[in-house]
PDB file of C-alpha atoms in Angstrom:
ATOM      1  CA  MET J1101      79.491 -43.836 178.442  1.00  0.00           C
ATOM      2  CA  THR J1102      75.805 -43.131 177.864  1.00  0.00           C
ATOM      3  CA  THR J1103      73.348 -43.529 175.019  1.00  0.00           C
ATOM      4  CA  GLN J1104      71.051 -40.849 173.632  1.00  0.00           C
ATOM      5  CA  THR J1105      68.406 -42.044 176.071  1.00  0.00           C
ATOM      6  CA  GLY J1106      70.746 -41.350 178.980  1.00  0.00           C
ATOM      7  CA  LEU J1107      71.310 -45.017 179.896  1.00  0.00           C
ATOM      8  CA  ARG J1108      74.771 -46.134 180.827  1.00  0.00           C
ATOM      9  CA  ARG J1109      76.381 -48.455 178.275  1.00  0.00           C
ATOM     10  CA  PRO J1110      78.894 -50.943 179.697  1.00  0.00           C
ATOM     11  CA  ALA J1111      82.414 -50.396 178.389  1.00  0.00           C
ATOM     12  CA  PRO J1112      84.149 -53.253 176.530  1.00  0.00           C
ATOM     13  CA  SER J1113      86.368 -53.848 179.570  1.00  0.00           C
ATOM     14  CA  HIS J1114      83.282 -54.212 181.767  1.00  0.00           C
ATOM     15  CA  LEU J1115      81.769 -56.785 179.415  1.00  0.00           C
ATOM     16  CA  ARG J1116      85.109 -58.613 179.318  1.00  0.00           C
ATOM     17  CA  GLY J1117      85.113 -58.693 183.113  1.00  0.00           C
ATOM     18  CA  LEU J1118      81.630 -60.197 183.175  1.00  0.00           C
ATOM     19  CA  VAL J1119      82.741 -62.914 180.762  1.00  0.00           C
ATOM     20  CA  GLU J1120      85.782 -63.677 182.924  1.00  0.00           C
ATOM     21  CA  VAL J1121      83.666 -63.977 186.074  1.00  0.00           C
ATOM     22  CA  ALA J1122      81.133 -66.150 184.246  1.00  0.00           C
ATOM     23  CA  ALA J1123      83.922 -68.422 182.975  1.00  0.00           C
ATOM     24  CA  ALA J1124      85.252 -68.768 186.516  1.00  0.00           C
ATOM     25  CA  SER J1125      81.748 -69.620 187.688  1.00  0.00           C
ATOM     26  CA  VAL J1126      81.391 -72.407 185.145  1.00  0.00           C
ATOM     27  CA  LEU J1127      84.588 -73.947 186.504  1.00  0.00           C
ATOM     28  CA  TRP J1128      83.338 -73.599 190.080  1.00  0.00           C
ATOM     29  CA  GLY J1129      80.079 -75.226 189.062  1.00  0.00           C
ATOM     30  CA  THR J1130      81.951 -78.448 188.318  1.00  0.00           C
ATOM     31  CA  GLY J1131      83.766 -78.412 191.675  1.00  0.00           C
ATOM     32  CA  GLY J1132      81.090 -80.165 193.694  1.00  0.00           C
ATOM     33  CA  LEU J1133      80.961 -83.013 191.212  1.00  0.00           C
ATOM     34  CA  ALA J1134      84.762 -83.344 191.269  1.00  0.00           C
ATOM     35  CA  VAL J1135      84.726 -83.543 195.072  1.00  0.00           C
ATOM     36  CA  GLN J1136      82.183 -86.339 194.996  1.00  0.00           C
ATOM     37  CA  LEU J1137      84.212 -88.213 192.381  1.00  0.00           C
ATOM     38  CA  VAL J1138      87.314 -87.897 194.568  1.00  0.00           C
ATOM     39  CA  ARG J1139      85.395 -89.292 197.523  1.00  0.00           C
ATOM     40  CA  GLU J1140      84.100 -92.208 195.441  1.00  0.00           C
ATOM     41  CA  HIS J1141      87.691 -93.387 194.935  1.00  0.00           C
ATOM     42  CA  ALA J1142      89.283 -92.304 198.227  1.00  0.00           C
ATOM     43  CA  PRO J1143      87.663 -91.807 201.676  1.00  0.00           C
ATOM     44  CA  LEU J1144      88.975 -88.259 202.056  1.00  0.00           C
ATOM     45  CA  SER J1145      86.983 -85.783 204.129  1.00  0.00           C
ATOM     46  CA  PRO J1146      85.746 -82.550 202.495  1.00  0.00           C
ATOM     47  CA  VAL J1147      88.239 -80.594 204.605  1.00  0.00           C
ATOM     48  CA  THR J1148      91.073 -82.802 203.352  1.00  0.00           C
ATOM     49  CA  VAL J1149      89.975 -82.303 199.746  1.00  0.00           C
ATOM     50  CA  SER J1150      89.756 -78.542 200.300  1.00  0.00           C
ATOM     51  CA  ALA J1151      93.233 -78.419 201.812  1.00  0.00           C
ATOM     52  CA  TRP J1152      94.885 -80.333 198.964  1.00  0.00           C
ATOM     53  CA  ARG J1153      92.949 -78.346 196.387  1.00  0.00           C
ATOM     54  CA  MET J1154      94.293 -75.106 197.835  1.00  0.00           C
ATOM     55  CA  ALA J1155      97.820 -76.479 198.273  1.00  0.00           C
ATOM     56  CA  LEU J1156      98.003 -77.748 194.690  1.00  0.00           C
ATOM     57  CA  ALA J1157      96.829 -74.394 193.369  1.00  0.00           C
ATOM     58  CA  ALA J1158      99.370 -72.557 195.535  1.00  0.00           C
ATOM     59  CA  ALA J1159     102.232 -74.759 194.322  1.00  0.00           C
ATOM     60  CA  VAL J1160     101.333 -74.314 190.662  1.00  0.00           C
ATOM     61  CA  LEU J1161     100.803 -70.567 190.965  1.00  0.00           C
ATOM     62  CA  LEU J1162     104.020 -70.075 192.911  1.00  0.00           C
ATOM     63  CA  GLY J1163     105.863 -71.888 190.139  1.00  0.00           C
ATOM     64  CA  ALA J1164     104.164 -69.702 187.544  1.00  0.00           C
ATOM     65  CA  LEU J1165     105.144 -66.552 189.450  1.00  0.00           C
ATOM     66  CA  LEU J1166     108.780 -67.647 189.612  1.00  0.00           C
ATOM     67  CA  VAL J1167     108.900 -68.638 185.945  1.00  0.00           C
ATOM     68  CA  THR J1168     107.377 -65.324 184.834  1.00  0.00           C
ATOM     69  CA  GLY J1169     109.574 -63.270 187.142  1.00  0.00           C
ATOM     70  CA  ARG J1170     106.670 -62.019 189.259  1.00  0.00           C
ATOM     71  CA  GLY J1171     107.893 -63.357 192.581  1.00  0.00           C
ATOM     72  CA  PRO J1172     109.012 -59.888 193.762  1.00  0.00           C
ATOM     73  CA  ARG J1173     105.538 -58.560 193.002  1.00  0.00           C
ATOM     74  CA  LEU J1174     104.028 -61.055 195.438  1.00  0.00           C
ATOM     75  CA  LEU J1175     106.413 -59.874 198.144  1.00  0.00           C
ATOM     76  CA  ALA J1176     105.518 -56.251 197.324  1.00  0.00           C
ATOM     77  CA  LEU J1177     101.802 -57.051 197.570  1.00  0.00           C
ATOM     78  CA  ALA J1178     102.288 -58.764 200.935  1.00  0.00           C
ATOM     79  CA  ARG J1179     104.132 -55.707 202.260  1.00  0.00           C
ATOM     80  CA  ALA J1180     101.658 -53.175 200.826  1.00  0.00           C
ATOM     81  CA  ARG J1181      98.337 -54.932 201.654  1.00  0.00           C
ATOM     82  CA  PRO J1182      99.052 -57.581 204.331  1.00  0.00           C
ATOM     83  CA  ARG J1183      95.691 -57.456 206.119  1.00  0.00           C
ATOM     84  CA  GLN J1184      93.663 -57.480 202.910  1.00  0.00           C
ATOM     85  CA  LEU J1185      95.670 -60.385 201.512  1.00  0.00           C
ATOM     86  CA  LEU J1186      95.160 -62.327 204.730  1.00  0.00           C
ATOM     87  CA  ALA J1187      91.429 -61.568 204.668  1.00  0.00           C
ATOM     88  CA  VAL J1188      91.084 -62.803 201.092  1.00  0.00           C
ATOM     89  CA  GLY J1189      93.101 -65.965 201.753  1.00  0.00           C
ATOM     90  CA  VAL J1190      91.409 -66.881 205.029  1.00  0.00           C
ATOM     91  CA  GLY J1191      87.959 -66.003 203.678  1.00  0.00           C
ATOM     92  CA  THR J1192      88.452 -68.126 200.567  1.00  0.00           C
ATOM     93  CA  ALA J1193      89.610 -71.080 202.648  1.00  0.00           C
ATOM     94  CA  ALA J1194      86.583 -70.685 204.932  1.00  0.00           C
ATOM     95  CA  TYR J1195      83.854 -70.478 202.318  1.00  0.00           C
ATOM     96  CA  GLN J1196      85.448 -73.259 200.275  1.00  0.00           C
ATOM     97  CA  GLY J1197      85.490 -75.587 203.280  1.00  0.00           C
ATOM     98  CA  LEU J1198      81.933 -74.688 204.279  1.00  0.00           C
ATOM     99  CA  TYR J1199      80.733 -75.306 200.740  1.00  0.00           C
ATOM    100  CA  PHE J1200      82.298 -78.744 200.415  1.00  0.00           C
ATOM    101  CA  VAL J1201      80.872 -79.893 203.750  1.00  0.00           C
ATOM    102  CA  SER J1202      77.490 -78.541 202.658  1.00  0.00           C
ATOM    103  CA  VAL J1203      77.673 -80.622 199.469  1.00  0.00           C
ATOM    104  CA  THR J1204      77.945 -83.817 201.529  1.00  0.00           C
ATOM    105  CA  GLN J1205      74.859 -82.875 203.567  1.00  0.00           C
ATOM    106  CA  VAL J1206      72.411 -81.513 201.002  1.00  0.00           C
ATOM    107  CA  GLY J1207      73.766 -82.279 197.537  1.00  0.00           C
ATOM    108  CA  VAL J1208      75.612 -80.381 194.822  1.00  0.00           C
ATOM    109  CA  ALA J1209      72.732 -78.446 193.280  1.00  0.00           C
ATOM    110  CA  VAL J1210      71.164 -77.052 196.457  1.00  0.00           C
ATOM    111  CA  SER J1211      74.408 -76.188 198.247  1.00  0.00           C
ATOM    112  CA  THR J1212      75.749 -74.351 195.205  1.00  0.00           C
ATOM    113  CA  VAL J1213      72.548 -72.442 194.494  1.00  0.00           C
ATOM    114  CA  VAL J1214      72.159 -71.314 198.106  1.00  0.00           C
ATOM    115  CA  SER J1215      75.791 -70.331 198.658  1.00  0.00           C
ATOM    116  CA  LEU J1216      76.107 -68.416 195.394  1.00  0.00           C
ATOM    117  CA  GLY J1217      72.579 -67.041 195.246  1.00  0.00           C
ATOM    118  CA  LEU J1218      72.795 -65.477 198.681  1.00  0.00           C
ATOM    119  CA  ALA J1219      75.907 -63.402 197.989  1.00  0.00           C
ATOM    120  CA  PRO J1220      74.411 -60.875 195.501  1.00  0.00           C
ATOM    121  CA  VAL J1221      71.443 -60.319 197.791  1.00  0.00           C
ATOM    122  CA  LEU J1222      73.679 -59.543 200.759  1.00  0.00           C
ATOM    123  CA  LEU J1223      75.871 -57.151 198.780  1.00  0.00           C
ATOM    124  CA  THR J1224      72.878 -55.358 197.279  1.00  0.00           C
ATOM    125  CA  VAL J1225      71.373 -54.831 200.720  1.00  0.00           C
ATOM    126  CA  ALA J1226      74.736 -53.607 202.017  1.00  0.00           C
ATOM    127  CA  GLU J1227      75.138 -51.200 199.100  1.00  0.00           C
ATOM    128  CA  ALA J1228      71.626 -49.858 199.607  1.00  0.00           C
ATOM    129  CA  ALA J1229      72.247 -49.332 203.327  1.00  0.00           C
ATOM    130  CA  HIS J1230      75.609 -47.692 202.729  1.00  0.00           C
ATOM    131  CA  GLY J1231      74.283 -45.396 199.998  1.00  0.00           C
ATOM    132  CA  ARG J1232      70.971 -44.813 201.792  1.00  0.00           C
ATOM    133  CA  ARG J1233      68.999 -45.339 198.609  1.00  0.00           C
ATOM    134  CA  VAL J1234      66.801 -48.051 197.187  1.00  0.00           C
ATOM    135  CA  PRO J1235      68.279 -49.991 194.239  1.00  0.00           C
ATOM    136  CA  ALA J1236      66.840 -49.326 190.770  1.00  0.00           C
ATOM    137  CA  PRO J1237      63.667 -51.273 189.885  1.00  0.00           C
ATOM    138  CA  SER J1238      65.489 -53.197 187.151  1.00  0.00           C
ATOM    139  CA  ARG J1239      68.164 -54.191 189.650  1.00  0.00           C
ATOM    140  CA  LEU J1240      65.477 -55.388 192.063  1.00  0.00           C
ATOM    141  CA  ALA J1241      63.833 -57.314 189.234  1.00  0.00           C
ATOM    142  CA  VAL J1242      67.090 -59.131 188.510  1.00  0.00           C
ATOM    143  CA  LEU J1243      67.522 -59.999 192.184  1.00  0.00           C
ATOM    144  CA  GLY J1244      63.878 -60.993 192.501  1.00  0.00           C
ATOM    145  CA  ALA J1245      64.191 -63.453 189.640  1.00  0.00           C
ATOM    146  CA  ALA J1246      67.384 -64.838 191.171  1.00  0.00           C
ATOM    147  CA  LEU J1247      65.738 -65.214 194.602  1.00  0.00           C
ATOM    148  CA  VAL J1248      62.679 -66.988 193.234  1.00  0.00           C
ATOM    149  CA  GLY J1249      64.892 -69.267 191.188  1.00  0.00           C
ATOM    150  CA  LEU J1250      67.028 -69.949 194.247  1.00  0.00           C
ATOM    151  CA  LEU J1251      63.977 -70.875 196.332  1.00  0.00           C
ATOM    152  CA  LEU J1252      62.526 -73.123 193.619  1.00  0.00           C
ATOM    153  CA  VAL J1253      65.730 -75.077 193.146  1.00  0.00           C
ATOM    154  CA  SER J1254      66.391 -75.274 196.898  1.00  0.00           C
ATOM    155  CA  LEU J1255      62.897 -76.489 197.739  1.00  0.00           C
ATOM    156  CA  ALA J1256      62.979 -79.006 194.921  1.00  0.00           C
ATOM    157  CA  GLY J1257      66.331 -80.301 196.142  1.00  0.00           C
ATOM    158  CA  THR J1258      65.179 -80.575 199.765  1.00  0.00           C
ATOM    159  CA  ASP J1259      62.004 -82.409 198.794  1.00  0.00           C
ATOM    160  CA  ALA J1260      64.083 -84.815 196.757  1.00  0.00           C
ATOM    161  CA  ALA J1261      66.290 -85.549 199.807  1.00  0.00           C
ATOM    162  CA  THR J1262      69.533 -85.021 197.932  1.00  0.00           C
ATOM    163  CA  GLY J1263      71.610 -85.388 201.108  1.00  0.00           C
ATOM    164  CA  PRO J1264      71.499 -86.929 204.600  1.00  0.00           C
ATOM    165  CA  ALA J1265      70.985 -83.606 206.444  1.00  0.00           C
ATOM    166  CA  PRO J1266      69.259 -81.001 204.227  1.00  0.00           C
ATOM    167  CA  VAL J1267      68.732 -78.388 206.948  1.00  0.00           C
ATOM    168  CA  THR J1268      72.332 -78.546 208.137  1.00  0.00           C
ATOM    169  CA  GLY J1269      73.520 -78.471 204.550  1.00  0.00           C
ATOM    170  CA  VAL J1270      71.506 -75.346 203.728  1.00  0.00           C
ATOM    171  CA  LEU J1271      72.761 -73.582 206.877  1.00  0.00           C
ATOM    172  CA  LEU J1272      76.343 -74.393 205.939  1.00  0.00           C
ATOM    173  CA  ALA J1273      75.669 -73.088 202.425  1.00  0.00           C
ATOM    174  CA  VAL J1274      74.299 -69.842 203.894  1.00  0.00           C
ATOM    175  CA  ALA J1275      77.488 -69.442 205.933  1.00  0.00           C
ATOM    176  CA  SER J1276      79.530 -70.142 202.812  1.00  0.00           C
ATOM    177  CA  GLY J1277      77.597 -67.581 200.763  1.00  0.00           C
ATOM    178  CA  THR J1278      77.965 -64.899 203.431  1.00  0.00           C
ATOM    179  CA  THR J1279      81.715 -65.479 203.662  1.00  0.00           C
ATOM    180  CA  TYR J1280      81.946 -65.487 199.875  1.00  0.00           C
ATOM    181  CA  ALA J1281      80.256 -62.082 199.646  1.00  0.00           C
ATOM    182  CA  LEU J1282      82.592 -60.518 202.215  1.00  0.00           C
ATOM    183  CA  THR J1283      85.667 -62.087 200.625  1.00  0.00           C
ATOM    184  CA  THR J1284      84.680 -60.858 197.156  1.00  0.00           C
ATOM    185  CA  VAL J1285      84.502 -57.308 198.483  1.00  0.00           C
ATOM    186  CA  ALA J1286      87.988 -57.681 199.975  1.00  0.00           C
ATOM    187  CA  GLY J1287      89.321 -59.269 196.797  1.00  0.00           C
ATOM    188  CA  GLY J1288      87.786 -56.545 194.661  1.00  0.00           C
ATOM    189  CA  SER J1289      89.619 -53.916 196.677  1.00  0.00           C
ATOM    190  CA  VAL J1290      93.012 -55.596 196.356  1.00  0.00           C
ATOM    191  CA  SER J1291      92.531 -56.530 192.685  1.00  0.00           C
ATOM    192  CA  LYS J1292      92.596 -52.868 191.644  1.00  0.00           C
ATOM    193  CA  ASP J1293      96.298 -52.721 192.570  1.00  0.00           C
ATOM    194  CA  ALA J1294      97.444 -56.286 191.957  1.00  0.00           C
ATOM    195  CA  ASP J1295      98.087 -58.507 188.973  1.00  0.00           C
ATOM    196  CA  PRO J1296      95.462 -61.319 189.023  1.00  0.00           C
ATOM    197  CA  LEU J1297      98.131 -64.029 188.948  1.00  0.00           C
ATOM    198  CA  VAL J1298     100.013 -62.378 191.826  1.00  0.00           C
ATOM    199  CA  LEU J1299      96.876 -61.919 193.916  1.00  0.00           C
ATOM    200  CA  THR J1300      95.687 -65.478 193.307  1.00  0.00           C
ATOM    201  CA  GLY J1301      99.126 -66.823 194.200  1.00  0.00           C
ATOM    202  CA  GLY J1302      99.159 -64.897 197.464  1.00  0.00           C
ATOM    203  CA  MET J1303      95.580 -65.871 198.289  1.00  0.00           C
ATOM    204  CA  THR J1304      96.188 -69.585 197.753  1.00  0.00           C
ATOM    205  CA  LEU J1305      99.397 -69.522 199.809  1.00  0.00           C
ATOM    206  CA  VAL J1306      97.476 -67.995 202.728  1.00  0.00           C
ATOM    207  CA  GLY J1307      94.585 -70.401 202.209  1.00  0.00           C
ATOM    208  CA  ALA J1308      96.897 -73.408 202.145  1.00  0.00           C
ATOM    209  CA  ALA J1309      98.579 -72.212 205.348  1.00  0.00           C
ATOM    210  CA  VAL J1310      95.126 -72.108 206.966  1.00  0.00           C
ATOM    211  CA  LEU J1311      93.765 -75.415 205.662  1.00  0.00           C
ATOM    212  CA  LEU J1312      96.744 -77.762 205.759  1.00  0.00           C
ATOM    213  CA  PRO J1313      97.069 -77.685 209.599  1.00  0.00           C
ATOM    214  CA  CYS J1314      93.385 -78.659 209.758  1.00  0.00           C
ATOM    215  CA  LEU J1315      94.352 -82.076 208.373  1.00  0.00           C
ATOM    216  CA  ALA J1316      95.532 -82.971 211.872  1.00  0.00           C
ATOM    217  CA  LEU J1317      91.970 -82.573 213.147  1.00  0.00           C
ATOM    218  CA  VAL J1318      90.059 -84.603 210.566  1.00  0.00           C
ATOM    219  CA  ASP J1319      89.156 -88.283 210.713  1.00  0.00           C
ATOM    220  CA  GLY J1320      90.204 -90.737 208.042  1.00  0.00           C
ATOM    221  CA  PRO J1321      93.141 -90.755 205.639  1.00  0.00           C
ATOM    222  CA  ARG J1322      94.940 -87.527 204.797  1.00  0.00           C
ATOM    223  CA  THR J1323      96.478 -88.705 201.525  1.00  0.00           C
ATOM    224  CA  THR J1324      95.629 -91.131 198.741  1.00  0.00           C
ATOM    225  CA  GLY J1325      97.482 -93.074 196.090  1.00  0.00           C
ATOM    226  CA  ASP J1326      94.416 -93.764 193.970  1.00  0.00           C
ATOM    227  CA  PRO J1327      95.201 -92.444 190.458  1.00  0.00           C
ATOM    228  CA  VAL J1328      91.614 -91.439 189.689  1.00  0.00           C
ATOM    229  CA  ALA J1329      91.281 -89.521 192.960  1.00  0.00           C
ATOM    230  CA  LEU J1330      94.618 -87.810 192.306  1.00  0.00           C
ATOM    231  CA  LEU J1331      93.475 -86.830 188.829  1.00  0.00           C
ATOM    232  CA  TRP J1332      90.324 -85.195 190.169  1.00  0.00           C
ATOM    233  CA  LEU J1333      92.300 -83.481 192.939  1.00  0.00           C
ATOM    234  CA  ALA J1334      94.562 -82.036 190.255  1.00  0.00           C
ATOM    235  CA  TYR J1335      91.483 -80.865 188.350  1.00  0.00           C
ATOM    236  CA  LEU J1336      90.174 -79.166 191.479  1.00  0.00           C
ATOM    237  CA  GLY J1337      93.459 -77.428 192.212  1.00  0.00           C
ATOM    238  CA  LEU J1338      94.456 -76.375 188.702  1.00  0.00           C
ATOM    239  CA  LEU J1339      91.125 -75.471 187.119  1.00  0.00           C
ATOM    240  CA  THR J1340      88.509 -74.808 189.804  1.00  0.00           C
ATOM    241  CA  MET J1341      90.989 -72.953 192.032  1.00  0.00           C
ATOM    242  CA  ALA J1342      94.066 -71.593 190.212  1.00  0.00           C
ATOM    243  CA  LEU J1343      92.552 -70.755 186.819  1.00  0.00           C
ATOM    244  CA  ALA J1344      89.113 -69.829 188.139  1.00  0.00           C
ATOM    245  CA  TYR J1345      90.439 -67.321 190.672  1.00  0.00           C
ATOM    246  CA  VAL J1346      92.827 -65.723 188.192  1.00  0.00           C
ATOM    247  CA  LEU J1347      89.749 -65.148 186.011  1.00  0.00           C
ATOM    248  CA  LEU J1348      87.754 -63.828 188.982  1.00  0.00           C
ATOM    249  CA  TYR J1349      90.375 -61.313 190.074  1.00  0.00           C
ATOM    250  CA  SER J1350      90.925 -60.209 186.495  1.00  0.00           C
ATOM    251  CA  GLY J1351      87.191 -59.572 186.230  1.00  0.00           C
ATOM    252  CA  LEU J1352      87.083 -57.741 189.565  1.00  0.00           C
ATOM    253  CA  ARG J1353      89.497 -55.162 188.184  1.00  0.00           C
ATOM    254  CA  VAL J1354      86.714 -53.825 185.953  1.00  0.00           C
ATOM    255  CA  VAL J1355      83.413 -54.947 187.549  1.00  0.00           C
ATOM    256  CA  ALA J1356      82.011 -54.145 190.988  1.00  0.00           C
ATOM    257  CA  PRO J1357      81.890 -56.968 193.584  1.00  0.00           C
ATOM    258  CA  SER J1358      78.089 -56.983 193.526  1.00  0.00           C
ATOM    259  CA  THR J1359      78.206 -57.411 189.739  1.00  0.00           C
ATOM    260  CA  ALA J1360      80.686 -60.259 190.093  1.00  0.00           C
ATOM    261  CA  VAL J1361      78.659 -62.221 192.629  1.00  0.00           C
ATOM    262  CA  THR J1362      75.513 -61.760 190.537  1.00  0.00           C
ATOM    263  CA  ALA J1363      77.301 -63.020 187.426  1.00  0.00           C
ATOM    264  CA  SER J1364      78.504 -65.944 189.562  1.00  0.00           C
ATOM    265  CA  LEU J1365      74.976 -67.317 189.457  1.00  0.00           C
ATOM    266  CA  VAL J1366      76.178 -69.099 186.338  1.00  0.00           C
ATOM    267  CA  GLU J1367      77.736 -71.552 188.809  1.00  0.00           C
ATOM    268  CA  PRO J1368      74.471 -72.846 190.302  1.00  0.00           C
ATOM    269  CA  VAL J1369      73.095 -73.497 186.832  1.00  0.00           C
ATOM    270  CA  THR J1370      76.259 -75.362 185.859  1.00  0.00           C
ATOM    271  CA  ALA J1371      76.243 -77.368 189.081  1.00  0.00           C
ATOM    272  CA  ALA J1372      72.564 -78.269 188.846  1.00  0.00           C
ATOM    273  CA  VAL J1373      72.827 -79.397 185.232  1.00  0.00           C
ATOM    274  CA  VAL J1374      76.037 -81.355 185.843  1.00  0.00           C
ATOM    275  CA  ALA J1375      74.557 -82.999 188.955  1.00  0.00           C
ATOM    276  CA  ALA J1376      71.424 -84.010 187.070  1.00  0.00           C
ATOM    277  CA  VAL J1377      73.319 -85.420 184.093  1.00  0.00           C
ATOM    278  CA  VAL J1378      76.250 -87.117 185.858  1.00  0.00           C
ATOM    279  CA  LEU J1379      75.045 -87.844 189.404  1.00  0.00           C
ATOM    280  CA  ALA J1380      71.349 -88.354 188.555  1.00  0.00           C
ATOM    281  CA  GLU J1381      70.297 -85.856 191.244  1.00  0.00           C
ATOM    282  CA  PRO J1382      66.618 -85.269 190.450  1.00  0.00           C
ATOM    283  CA  LEU J1383      65.618 -81.765 189.403  1.00  0.00           C
ATOM    284  CA  GLY J1384      61.992 -81.962 188.355  1.00  0.00           C
ATOM    285  CA  PRO J1385      59.896 -79.184 186.798  1.00  0.00           C
ATOM    286  CA  THR J1386      60.154 -76.929 189.856  1.00  0.00           C
ATOM    287  CA  ALA J1387      63.944 -76.966 189.818  1.00  0.00           C
ATOM    288  CA  VAL J1388      63.992 -76.482 186.044  1.00  0.00           C
ATOM    289  CA  ALA J1389      61.801 -73.401 186.427  1.00  0.00           C
ATOM    290  CA  GLY J1390      64.202 -72.118 189.078  1.00  0.00           C
ATOM    291  CA  ILE J1391      67.184 -72.625 186.782  1.00  0.00           C
ATOM    292  CA  VAL J1392      65.423 -70.708 184.005  1.00  0.00           C
ATOM    293  CA  LEU J1393      64.762 -67.807 186.372  1.00  0.00           C
ATOM    294  CA  VAL J1394      68.386 -67.741 187.521  1.00  0.00           C
ATOM    295  CA  LEU J1395      69.587 -67.693 183.911  1.00  0.00           C
ATOM    296  CA  ALA J1396      67.172 -64.867 183.143  1.00  0.00           C
ATOM    297  CA  ALA J1397      68.504 -62.911 186.118  1.00  0.00           C
ATOM    298  CA  VAL J1398      72.107 -63.288 184.979  1.00  0.00           C
ATOM    299  CA  ALA J1399      71.119 -62.311 181.443  1.00  0.00           C
ATOM    300  CA  GLY J1400      69.534 -59.188 182.913  1.00  0.00           C
ATOM    301  CA  LEU J1401      73.004 -57.953 183.845  1.00  0.00           C
ATOM    302  CA  GLY J1402      73.498 -57.211 180.166  1.00  0.00           C
ATOM    303  CA  ARG J1403      71.073 -54.308 180.474  1.00  0.00           C
ATOM    304  CA  PRO J1404      72.897 -51.193 181.690  1.00  0.00           C
ATOM    305  CA  ALA J1405      70.017 -50.136 183.939  1.00  0.00           C
ATOM    306  CA  ALA J1406      70.138 -53.504 185.720  1.00  0.00           C
ATOM    307  CA  ALA J1407      73.906 -53.615 186.203  1.00  0.00           C
ATOM    308  CA  ALA J1408      74.722 -54.644 189.752  1.00  0.00           C
ATOM    309  CA  GLY J1409      76.977 -51.801 190.795  1.00  0.00           C
ATOM    310  CA  PRO J1410      78.995 -49.165 188.956  1.00  0.00           C
ATOM    311  CA  VAL J1411      80.802 -49.712 185.693  1.00  0.00           C
ATOM    312  CA  LEU J1412      84.435 -49.382 186.718  1.00  0.00           C
ATOM    313  CA  PRO J1413      87.214 -47.898 184.554  1.00  0.00           C
ATOM    314  CA  GLU J1414      90.065 -50.036 183.308  1.00  0.00           C
ATOM    315  CA  PRO J1415      92.933 -49.880 185.850  1.00  0.00           C
ATOM    316  CA  GLY J1416      95.760 -47.726 184.589  1.00  0.00           C
ATOM    317  CA  PRO J1417      99.166 -46.501 185.760  1.00  0.00           C
ATOM    318  CA  GLY J1418      99.057 -44.778 189.101  1.00  0.00           C
ATOM    319  CA  PRO J1419     100.143 -44.950 192.749  1.00  0.00           C
ATOM    320  CA  GLY J1420     100.560 -48.441 194.116  1.00  0.00           C
ATOM    321  CA  ARG J1421     101.101 -50.098 190.749  1.00  0.00           C
ATOM    322  CA  GLY J1422     104.378 -51.505 191.971  1.00  0.00           C
ATOM    323  CA  VAL J1423     102.511 -54.586 193.178  1.00  0.00           C
ATOM    324  CA  THR J1424     101.177 -55.337 189.715  1.00  0.00           C
TER     325      THR J1424
END
């Protein structure tokens, strides 16, 4: 759809997808805080928290699939796209674990901003290299604002010593962001042919199969009976994993992966604000300026010329729909 000036106008489904990804990102933005609250009440390692988060989500989603009669669709998806489903599940487990370890080393705000801010940059560079063309100036302006905001918040967080090992934490966040970008591309491919609930159920089952054996390698307790810790673990599994990823994969049906990871910059803003209010992690004027720039960059996605990637059509009936 175009206007009289020739600019592309996002379809209603595209705008809906952006809202779904943004809603998922708000939930993710509270994840770092929830992990810290779990660890305040139970000495669980970040890997242990990640494993139980994934396992809880898998259990709930599997129950939902059985109740809604979608169990056969999960089996059909596993048969039709086994490698892609494995890639999405393993990738999600990897970047989740890297992120939570990063939080313990550099703090919630910095680890979230770095891991999420890096992903749209990587995908934009990859798209430009694949298409052999420079992105539109408006697209570069959006990314430029996001990059400057990322640097401002990161530098402010490092100066404030928000964790015991800032350099290690940032490196882990970079690894998390890179894995997140690659996994979003894989998830975007599968989401075109899969119901979001089915895809999320399959992804969390694979992720749980990857993370739960890792409990044998971690130090400290592997379970807890503390009611507050259990409550926050349930929050992590049900809202920041199960619900958030259903929203993400629903959005990826109608928005390009590069659009999704750019819209995900709502997460760093959420995390930074929540960390400042609840955990008293100092932000300062530099970090505040960075947050404003990130918000401006995400708002720029509302302009058709700055959209990060193509506006995709609503999925309709066609070959391969048996897995939906």
